[in-house]
Amino acid sequence: MVHTSYIEISRSAYKNNIKFIKSQVGSHVTISSVVKGNAYGHGIENAVKIAEGTGIRHFSTFSTDEAIRVKDASTKKSEIMIMGMVENENLSYLIDNEISFYVFEMDRLQAAIHTSKVLGKKAKIHVEVETGFHRTGFEWEERNALADTIQKNKENLQLCGLCTHYAGAESIANYVRIQEQIKVYHEFKQWFHEKGLYFDKYHTACSAASLSYPETIMDMVRIGIAQYGFWPSQETYMLKFKQLAPNMKNPLKRLISWKSHVMSVKKVKIGDFIGYGNSYMASRNMTIALVPIGYCHGFSRNLSNLGKVLIQGKILPVVGTVTMNAISVDVTDLKSVTKGDEVVIIGRQRRNEITVASFGESVQQVNYELLTRLPHDIPRKIIS
Ligand SMILES: *Cc1c(COP(=O)(O)O)cnc(C)c1O
């Protein structure tokens, strides 16, 4: 092994999660696997491979570069949808390759129509409407101009979807705002129908909306975090928890495990300081294991004297400051520890587990951020 740590990604956990999500949204609903942010840190190529193996045939990205990676990784001719950034200069590539994309302003709509005419091929678009998220989306006031433009250029456009995104479906604090968004979305939908404009798919729900607001499910759901085995928030889990009774077992399984090895072992005497400065003084004669992961690998410096790892199935504390490339772990209570012993930073070892959430709680990062910040150069490997 040339790397100091590696990340394992579990295929069976993914299968389990998709099965659960299907049970929640219904088997007739298309699941679009959201793979933006390097598939929430899992690696786009890994995610596409595992997902296609589980029958997923629809992927969502934020941008063109990610869409190209999905296309290259896909062996099943899956559909690809870009929900965010597209440069006009990318449009001919997208239209040529039948990659669909969100349209949320006139400028992009016009550019899509123009490029479609040049290529003699329809642009596959998803019309995003503003319902209250206030990020992107056509405003209610723009509806006439929008419908006119679409109608005049119908032969250049495939209306793949009518969509919107909710402003925080993972928190009950946003309940009223979400209800209003659902209402506005239906007003748009109704209005388009009155104009004779119909879309292939109506889609609005992310993981949290799919799990907490069943009325948002429609024809397709855009599932990010849940497929990777995480609840969008504690609240979303709590809401489901009662429905899952009496089973009470978490139906979602984390795909990711992050592992390293003990690099060296050292004895220190009571009163010795460990690592840089004086943040940790040995309160007894101790045995310290050096583990070759540090803040350059995403193990935050904020975890100095706070972080925990697993060695030989025991939860052990990080002592002293987290350095760029290494951490010191107190292994005094282990019978013996040797160079090369497995260290689990995230994941299970024997009877104990460190979840991404508990890893994150000590530095107050949510799962989303923590996952996507796992450095791309740590090798990922798919396990069964
Ligand atoms: C990220 C994203 C999703 C997926 O969100 P999760 O909470 O990870 O399920 C869905 N739709 C849009 C528009 C997004 O940007």
Short mmCIF file of C-alpha atoms and ligand atoms in Angstrom, two decimals:
data_model
loop_
_atom_site.label_atom_id
_atom_site.label_comp_id
_atom_site.label_asym_id
_atom_site.label_seq_id
_atom_site.Cartn_x
_atom_site.Cartn_y
_atom_site.Cartn_z
CA MET A 1 0.00 0.00 0.00
CA VAL A 2 1.49 3.34 -0.98
CA HIS A 3 -1.21 5.55 0.52
CA THR A 4 -1.49 6.29 4.22
CA SER A 5 -5.21 5.56 4.36
CA TYR A 6 -8.00 4.33 2.13
CA ILE A 7 -11.76 4.50 1.85
CA GLU A 8 -13.95 1.46 1.32
CA ILE A 9 -17.35 1.76 -0.33
CA SER A 10 -19.91 -0.95 0.29
CA ARG A 11 -22.02 -2.20 -2.59
CA SER A 12 -24.38 -4.17 -0.34
CA ALA A 13 -25.05 -1.09 1.81
CA TYR A 14 -26.00 0.81 -1.35
CA LYS A 15 -28.38 -1.96 -2.45
CA ASN A 16 -29.94 -1.92 0.99
CA ASN A 17 -30.47 1.86 0.86
CA ILE A 18 -32.06 1.83 -2.60
CA LYS A 19 -34.38 -0.95 -1.49
CA PHE A 20 -35.47 1.17 1.48
CA ILE A 21 -35.88 4.32 -0.62
CA LYS A 22 -37.99 2.38 -3.15
CA SER A 23 -40.17 1.12 -0.32
CA GLN A 24 -40.73 4.73 0.68
CA VAL A 25 -41.33 6.39 -2.70
CA GLY A 26 -42.98 3.52 -4.55
CA SER A 27 -41.53 1.24 -7.22
CA HIS A 28 -43.08 3.19 -10.13
CA VAL A 29 -41.10 6.34 -9.26
CA THR A 30 -37.78 6.99 -11.01
CA ILE A 31 -34.88 7.42 -8.62
CA SER A 32 -32.32 9.88 -9.90
CA SER A 33 -29.05 9.26 -8.13
CA VAL A 34 -27.52 12.63 -7.23
CA VAL A 35 -23.75 12.40 -7.71
CA LYS A 36 -22.70 16.04 -7.42
CA GLY A 37 -19.74 16.87 -5.18
CA ASN A 38 -17.83 13.82 -6.43
CA ALA A 39 -20.83 11.70 -5.41
CA TYR A 40 -20.78 13.18 -1.90
CA GLY A 41 -17.14 12.18 -1.60
CA HIS A 42 -17.60 8.57 -2.73
CA GLY A 43 -16.17 9.18 -6.19
CA ILE A 44 -18.44 9.63 -9.21
CA GLU A 45 -17.03 6.60 -11.01
CA ASN A 46 -17.59 4.31 -8.00
CA ALA A 47 -21.07 5.64 -7.40
CA VAL A 48 -22.16 5.23 -11.03
CA LYS A 49 -20.82 1.68 -11.15
CA ILE A 50 -22.54 0.60 -7.94
CA ALA A 51 -25.78 2.41 -8.77
CA GLU A 52 -26.05 0.95 -12.28
CA GLY A 53 -25.41 -2.46 -10.75
CA THR A 54 -28.46 -1.85 -8.57
CA GLY A 55 -30.63 -0.86 -11.51
CA ILE A 56 -30.37 2.93 -11.31
CA ARG A 57 -30.54 4.51 -14.78
CA HIS A 58 -30.79 8.22 -13.97
CA PHE A 59 -28.09 10.49 -12.55
CA SER A 60 -28.07 14.13 -11.47
CA THR A 61 -25.04 16.37 -11.33
CA PHE A 62 -24.49 20.03 -10.57
CA SER A 63 -22.28 20.83 -13.55
CA THR A 64 -21.04 19.79 -16.98
CA ASP A 65 -17.69 18.42 -15.79
CA GLU A 66 -19.51 16.04 -13.46
CA ALA A 67 -21.93 15.03 -16.22
CA ILE A 68 -19.00 14.11 -18.47
CA ARG A 69 -17.57 11.91 -15.72
CA VAL A 70 -20.93 10.18 -15.30
CA LYS A 71 -21.16 9.61 -19.04
CA ASP A 72 -17.66 8.14 -19.15
CA ALA A 73 -18.35 5.87 -16.17
CA SER A 74 -21.77 4.73 -17.35
CA THR A 75 -22.00 1.37 -19.12
CA LYS A 76 -25.81 1.27 -19.28
CA LYS A 77 -26.61 4.42 -21.26
CA SER A 78 -28.17 5.99 -18.19
CA GLU A 79 -29.86 9.37 -18.41
CA ILE A 80 -27.90 12.32 -17.10
CA MET A 81 -29.37 15.58 -15.81
CA ILE A 82 -27.48 18.74 -14.87
CA MET A 83 -29.23 20.71 -12.13
CA GLY A 84 -26.96 23.72 -12.01
CA MET A 85 -24.04 25.20 -13.88
CA VAL A 86 -23.86 25.02 -17.66
CA GLU A 87 -21.89 27.40 -19.87
CA ASN A 88 -23.51 28.27 -23.17
CA GLU A 89 -20.39 26.98 -24.90
CA ASN A 90 -21.12 23.51 -23.41
CA LEU A 91 -24.61 23.34 -24.89
CA SER A 92 -23.68 21.69 -28.17
CA TYR A 93 -21.84 18.92 -26.33
CA LEU A 94 -24.84 18.38 -24.03
CA ILE A 95 -27.43 18.38 -26.80
CA ASP A 96 -25.27 16.13 -28.97
CA ASN A 97 -24.91 13.65 -26.12
CA GLU A 98 -28.55 13.88 -25.04
CA ILE A 99 -27.67 15.14 -21.58
CA SER A 100 -30.57 17.06 -20.10
CA PHE A 101 -30.14 20.25 -18.10
CA TYR A 102 -32.05 22.71 -15.98
CA VAL A 103 -33.21 25.92 -17.62
CA PHE A 104 -34.04 28.69 -15.17
CA GLU A 105 -33.53 31.88 -17.15
CA MET A 106 -34.40 33.21 -20.59
CA ASP A 107 -30.82 33.55 -21.61
CA ARG A 108 -30.15 29.84 -21.25
CA LEU A 109 -33.45 28.93 -22.87
CA GLN A 110 -32.62 31.08 -25.92
CA ALA A 111 -29.12 29.65 -26.10
CA ALA A 112 -30.49 26.10 -25.91
CA ILE A 113 -32.96 26.80 -28.72
CA HIS A 114 -30.26 28.41 -30.83
CA THR A 115 -27.85 25.50 -30.38
CA SER A 116 -30.60 22.99 -31.06
CA LYS A 117 -31.31 24.71 -34.37
CA VAL A 118 -27.64 24.69 -35.33
CA LEU A 119 -27.32 20.97 -34.52
CA GLY A 120 -30.73 19.93 -35.81
CA LYS A 121 -31.34 18.05 -32.57
CA LYS A 122 -33.70 18.74 -29.68
CA ALA A 123 -32.38 20.17 -26.43
CA LYS A 124 -33.54 18.13 -23.43
CA ILE A 125 -34.58 20.63 -20.80
CA HIS A 126 -35.99 20.71 -17.31
CA VAL A 127 -37.82 23.95 -16.61
CA GLU A 128 -37.03 25.06 -13.07
CA VAL A 129 -39.59 27.34 -11.48
CA GLU A 130 -39.17 29.68 -8.53
CA THR A 131 -41.36 28.51 -5.68
CA GLY A 132 -39.58 30.10 -2.73
CA PHE A 133 -36.04 28.72 -2.56
CA HIS A 134 -34.81 31.96 -4.14
CA ARG A 135 -31.71 30.59 -5.74
CA THR A 136 -32.57 29.74 -9.34
CA GLY A 137 -35.88 29.33 -11.16
CA PHE A 138 -38.26 31.22 -13.45
CA GLU A 139 -40.39 33.76 -11.62
CA TRP A 140 -44.18 33.61 -11.75
CA GLU A 141 -44.13 36.95 -13.61
CA GLU A 142 -42.02 35.40 -16.38
CA ARG A 143 -44.51 32.63 -17.13
CA ASN A 144 -46.09 34.18 -20.21
CA ALA A 145 -42.80 34.95 -21.95
CA LEU A 146 -41.55 31.50 -20.97
CA ALA A 147 -44.56 29.63 -22.31
CA ASP A 148 -44.55 31.68 -25.54
CA THR A 149 -40.89 30.95 -26.17
CA ILE A 150 -41.36 27.24 -25.49
CA GLN A 151 -44.43 27.05 -27.72
CA LYS A 152 -42.76 28.87 -30.60
CA ASN A 153 -39.78 26.52 -30.45
CA LYS A 154 -41.43 23.24 -29.59
CA GLU A 155 -39.60 21.31 -32.28
CA ASN A 156 -36.29 22.32 -30.71
CA LEU A 157 -37.12 21.34 -27.16
CA GLN A 158 -37.89 18.14 -25.34
CA LEU A 159 -39.69 19.09 -22.14
CA CYS A 160 -38.10 16.47 -19.89
CA GLY A 161 -39.15 17.96 -16.62
CA LEU A 162 -40.83 20.64 -14.57
CA CYS A 163 -38.91 21.02 -11.34
CA THR A 164 -38.16 22.99 -8.21
CA HIS A 165 -36.11 22.51 -5.05
CA TYR A 166 -37.25 22.90 -1.44
CA ALA A 167 -35.64 25.28 1.00
CA GLY A 168 -34.78 22.89 3.80
CA ALA A 169 -37.19 19.94 3.86
CA GLU A 170 -34.97 18.36 6.54
CA SER A 171 -36.13 20.78 9.23
CA ILE A 172 -39.61 21.23 10.66
CA ALA A 173 -38.75 24.91 11.16
CA ASN A 174 -39.29 25.30 7.40
CA TYR A 175 -42.66 23.55 7.35
CA VAL A 176 -44.71 26.59 6.37
CA ARG A 177 -42.23 27.62 3.71
CA ILE A 178 -42.27 24.12 2.16
CA GLN A 179 -46.08 24.03 2.13
CA GLU A 180 -46.10 27.34 0.29
CA GLN A 181 -43.53 26.01 -2.22
CA ILE A 182 -45.64 22.92 -2.93
CA LYS A 183 -48.64 25.17 -3.55
CA VAL A 184 -46.74 27.49 -5.92
CA TYR A 185 -45.31 24.52 -7.82
CA HIS A 186 -48.81 23.19 -8.45
CA GLU A 187 -49.93 26.61 -9.63
CA PHE A 188 -47.14 26.61 -12.20
CA LYS A 189 -47.96 23.05 -13.26
CA GLN A 190 -51.66 23.83 -13.60
CA TRP A 191 -50.90 27.00 -15.53
CA PHE A 192 -48.61 25.17 -18.00
CA HIS A 193 -51.30 22.54 -18.53
CA GLU A 194 -53.82 25.25 -19.34
CA LYS A 195 -51.36 26.48 -21.97
CA GLY A 196 -51.16 22.95 -23.36
CA LEU A 197 -47.62 22.41 -22.16
CA TYR A 198 -46.90 19.05 -20.58
CA PHE A 199 -43.63 17.66 -19.24
CA ASP A 200 -42.26 14.10 -19.29
CA LYS A 201 -41.55 14.13 -15.56
CA TYR A 202 -42.65 16.26 -12.64
CA HIS A 203 -39.93 16.21 -10.00
CA THR A 204 -39.33 18.23 -6.87
CA ALA A 205 -38.17 15.96 -4.05
CA CYS A 206 -34.69 15.51 -2.59
CA SER A 207 -34.04 12.89 0.13
CA ALA A 208 -35.62 14.87 2.95
CA ALA A 209 -38.71 15.81 0.96
CA SER A 210 -39.15 12.21 -0.25
CA LEU A 211 -39.02 10.93 3.31
CA SER A 212 -40.97 13.66 5.12
CA TYR A 213 -43.38 15.07 2.52
CA PRO A 214 -44.78 12.16 0.45
CA GLU A 215 -46.88 14.57 -1.63
CA THR A 216 -43.64 15.88 -3.19
CA ILE A 217 -42.66 12.50 -4.69
CA MET A 218 -44.44 12.72 -8.12
CA ASP A 219 -42.71 10.98 -11.13
CA MET A 220 -39.10 11.15 -10.04
CA VAL A 221 -37.12 11.83 -6.87
CA ARG A 222 -33.59 13.24 -6.78
CA ILE A 223 -31.88 11.28 -4.05
CA GLY A 224 -28.48 12.35 -2.76
CA ILE A 225 -27.56 11.81 0.88
CA ALA A 226 -29.99 8.96 1.66
CA GLN A 227 -28.58 6.61 -1.00
CA TYR A 228 -25.18 6.99 0.68
CA GLY A 229 -26.75 5.82 3.92
CA PHE A 230 -27.29 9.06 5.82
CA TRP A 231 -30.41 10.78 7.05
CA PRO A 232 -30.64 14.37 5.80
CA SER A 233 -31.01 15.38 9.45
CA GLN A 234 -31.73 13.92 12.84
CA GLU A 235 -35.26 15.30 12.51
CA THR A 236 -35.95 13.39 9.30
CA TYR A 237 -34.92 10.21 11.07
CA MET A 238 -37.07 10.99 14.10
CA LEU A 239 -40.08 11.56 11.88
CA LYS A 240 -39.63 8.17 10.23
CA PHE A 241 -38.70 6.44 13.43
CA LYS A 242 -42.26 5.96 14.64
CA GLN A 243 -43.43 4.66 11.27
CA LEU A 244 -40.60 2.13 11.33
CA ALA A 245 -41.72 0.75 14.69
CA PRO A 246 -41.62 -1.92 16.00
CA ASN A 247 -38.48 -2.73 14.04
CA MET A 248 -36.64 0.41 15.20
CA LYS A 249 -33.50 -0.47 13.30
CA ASN A 250 -31.89 2.19 11.17
CA PRO A 251 -32.87 1.13 7.63
CA LEU A 252 -30.06 3.15 6.05
CA LYS A 253 -26.51 1.84 5.94
CA ARG A 254 -23.39 3.93 5.50
CA LEU A 255 -21.35 2.99 2.39
CA ILE A 256 -18.13 4.57 3.50
CA SER A 257 -15.41 3.32 5.82
CA TRP A 258 -12.12 5.16 6.23
CA LYS A 259 -9.15 3.15 7.40
CA SER A 260 -5.47 3.53 8.07
CA HIS A 261 -2.73 1.67 9.94
CA VAL A 262 -0.51 2.25 12.96
CA MET A 263 2.71 3.80 11.67
CA SER A 264 4.81 3.52 14.85
CA VAL A 265 4.45 2.99 18.58
CA LYS A 266 6.22 4.91 21.34
CA LYS A 267 6.33 4.88 25.13
CA VAL A 268 6.10 8.23 26.92
CA LYS A 269 6.62 8.98 30.61
CA ILE A 270 4.26 10.73 32.97
CA GLY A 271 4.78 14.49 32.59
CA ASP A 272 5.96 14.32 28.96
CA PHE A 273 4.25 16.57 26.44
CA ILE A 274 2.93 14.87 23.32
CA GLY A 275 3.33 16.48 19.92
CA TYR A 276 3.63 20.20 19.20
CA GLY A 277 3.41 22.65 22.07
CA ASN A 278 1.87 21.81 25.39
CA SER A 279 -1.74 20.94 24.59
CA TYR A 280 -1.36 17.44 26.02
CA MET A 281 0.75 16.27 28.94
CA ALA A 282 0.91 12.57 29.78
CA SER A 283 -0.91 12.01 33.06
CA ARG A 284 0.57 8.52 33.40
CA ASN A 285 3.18 6.41 31.65
CA MET A 286 1.60 5.97 28.26
CA THR A 287 1.85 4.12 24.97
CA ILE A 288 1.20 6.28 21.94
CA ALA A 289 0.48 5.10 18.40
CA LEU A 290 1.18 7.39 15.50
CA VAL A 291 -1.41 7.17 12.72
CA PRO A 292 -0.51 8.69 9.34
CA ILE A 293 -3.60 10.81 8.71
CA GLY A 294 -3.81 14.51 9.50
CA TYR A 295 -5.61 17.67 8.53
CA CYS A 296 -4.29 17.44 4.99
CA HIS A 297 -6.39 14.26 4.71
CA GLY A 298 -9.51 15.88 6.11
CA PHE A 299 -9.00 14.95 9.76
CA SER A 300 -9.71 18.39 11.13
CA ARG A 301 -7.27 20.16 13.42
CA ASN A 302 -10.32 20.91 15.57
CA LEU A 303 -10.26 17.25 16.56
CA SER A 304 -7.04 17.82 18.52
CA ASN A 305 -7.53 16.18 21.93
CA LEU A 306 -11.13 15.43 20.88
CA GLY A 307 -11.13 12.97 18.00
CA LYS A 308 -11.60 9.22 18.43
CA VAL A 309 -10.46 6.27 16.34
CA LEU A 310 -10.86 2.51 16.59
CA ILE A 311 -7.96 0.12 17.08
CA GLN A 312 -8.56 -3.54 17.96
CA GLY A 313 -12.24 -2.71 18.30
CA LYS A 314 -11.70 -0.13 21.05
CA ILE A 315 -12.61 3.54 20.89
CA LEU A 316 -9.41 5.45 21.61
CA PRO A 317 -8.71 9.17 22.00
CA VAL A 318 -6.54 11.39 19.85
CA VAL A 319 -4.02 13.10 22.13
CA GLY A 320 -2.22 16.33 21.35
CA THR A 321 -2.72 18.42 18.24
CA VAL A 322 -3.70 16.99 14.90
CA THR A 323 -0.80 17.73 12.58
CA MET A 324 -0.74 17.98 8.82
CA ASN A 325 0.01 14.32 8.23
CA ALA A 326 -0.44 12.47 11.50
CA ILE A 327 -2.29 12.03 14.78
CA SER A 328 -1.18 10.51 18.09
CA VAL A 329 -3.55 8.02 19.69
CA ASP A 330 -3.51 6.86 23.29
CA VAL A 331 -3.21 3.06 23.12
CA THR A 332 -2.02 2.56 26.72
CA ASP A 333 -5.06 0.43 27.55
CA LEU A 334 -4.54 -2.06 24.73
CA LYS A 335 -2.70 -5.23 25.72
CA SER A 336 -0.32 -4.84 22.85
CA VAL A 337 -0.31 -2.82 19.70
CA THR A 338 1.92 -3.28 16.71
CA LYS A 339 2.94 -1.36 13.69
CA GLY A 340 0.49 -2.15 10.91
CA ASP A 341 -2.56 -2.64 13.15
CA GLU A 342 -5.71 -1.43 11.43
CA VAL A 343 -7.06 1.96 12.48
CA VAL A 344 -10.65 2.88 11.68
CA ILE A 345 -11.36 6.60 11.41
CA ILE A 346 -14.89 6.18 10.11
CA GLY A 347 -16.66 2.83 10.21
CA ARG A 348 -17.01 -0.34 12.23
CA GLN A 349 -14.40 -2.46 13.92
CA ARG A 350 -15.59 -5.48 15.89
CA ARG A 351 -18.39 -4.23 18.16
CA ASN A 352 -17.78 -0.50 17.93
CA GLU A 353 -18.48 2.07 15.26
CA ILE A 354 -17.52 5.64 14.49
CA THR A 355 -20.16 7.19 12.29
CA VAL A 356 -19.55 10.17 10.08
CA ALA A 357 -22.06 12.03 12.23
CA SER A 358 -20.23 11.43 15.51
CA PHE A 359 -16.97 12.27 13.79
CA GLY A 360 -18.62 15.46 12.60
CA GLU A 361 -20.40 16.43 15.80
CA SER A 362 -17.13 17.16 17.53
CA VAL A 363 -16.30 19.70 14.83
CA GLN A 364 -19.89 20.69 14.02
CA GLN A 365 -19.84 19.78 10.37
CA VAL A 366 -22.85 18.10 8.84
CA ASN A 367 -22.54 14.80 6.99
CA TYR A 368 -22.84 16.54 3.61
CA GLU A 369 -19.83 18.77 4.20
CA LEU A 370 -17.71 16.14 5.88
CA LEU A 371 -18.23 13.60 3.14
CA THR A 372 -17.49 15.97 0.29
CA ARG A 373 -14.36 17.21 2.00
CA LEU A 374 -12.77 13.79 2.21
CA PRO A 375 -9.77 14.41 -0.06
CA HIS A 376 -10.13 13.07 -3.58
CA ASP A 377 -6.67 11.53 -3.53
CA ILE A 378 -7.42 9.02 -0.78
CA PRO A 379 -7.96 5.83 -2.79
CA ARG A 380 -11.52 4.53 -2.80
CA LYS A 381 -12.22 0.88 -3.33
CA ILE A 382 -15.52 -0.85 -3.78
CA ILE A 383 -16.13 -3.78 -1.47
CA SER A 384 -19.04 -6.19 -1.49
C1 LIG B 1 -28.36 18.25 -3.95
C2 LIG B 1 -29.69 18.28 -4.57
C3 LIG B 1 -30.58 17.21 -4.37
C4 LIG B 1 -30.27 16.03 -3.46
O1 LIG B 1 -30.31 16.44 -2.10
P1 LIG B 1 -30.18 15.38 -0.91
O2 LIG B 1 -30.58 16.15 0.30
O3 LIG B 1 -28.74 14.99 -0.84
O4 LIG B 1 -31.05 14.24 -1.24
C5 LIG B 1 -31.78 17.26 -5.04
N1 LIG B 1 -32.10 18.31 -5.85
C6 LIG B 1 -31.27 19.35 -6.04
C7 LIG B 1 -31.68 20.46 -6.96
C8 LIG B 1 -30.05 19.37 -5.41
O5 LIG B 1 -29.23 20.41 -5.60
#
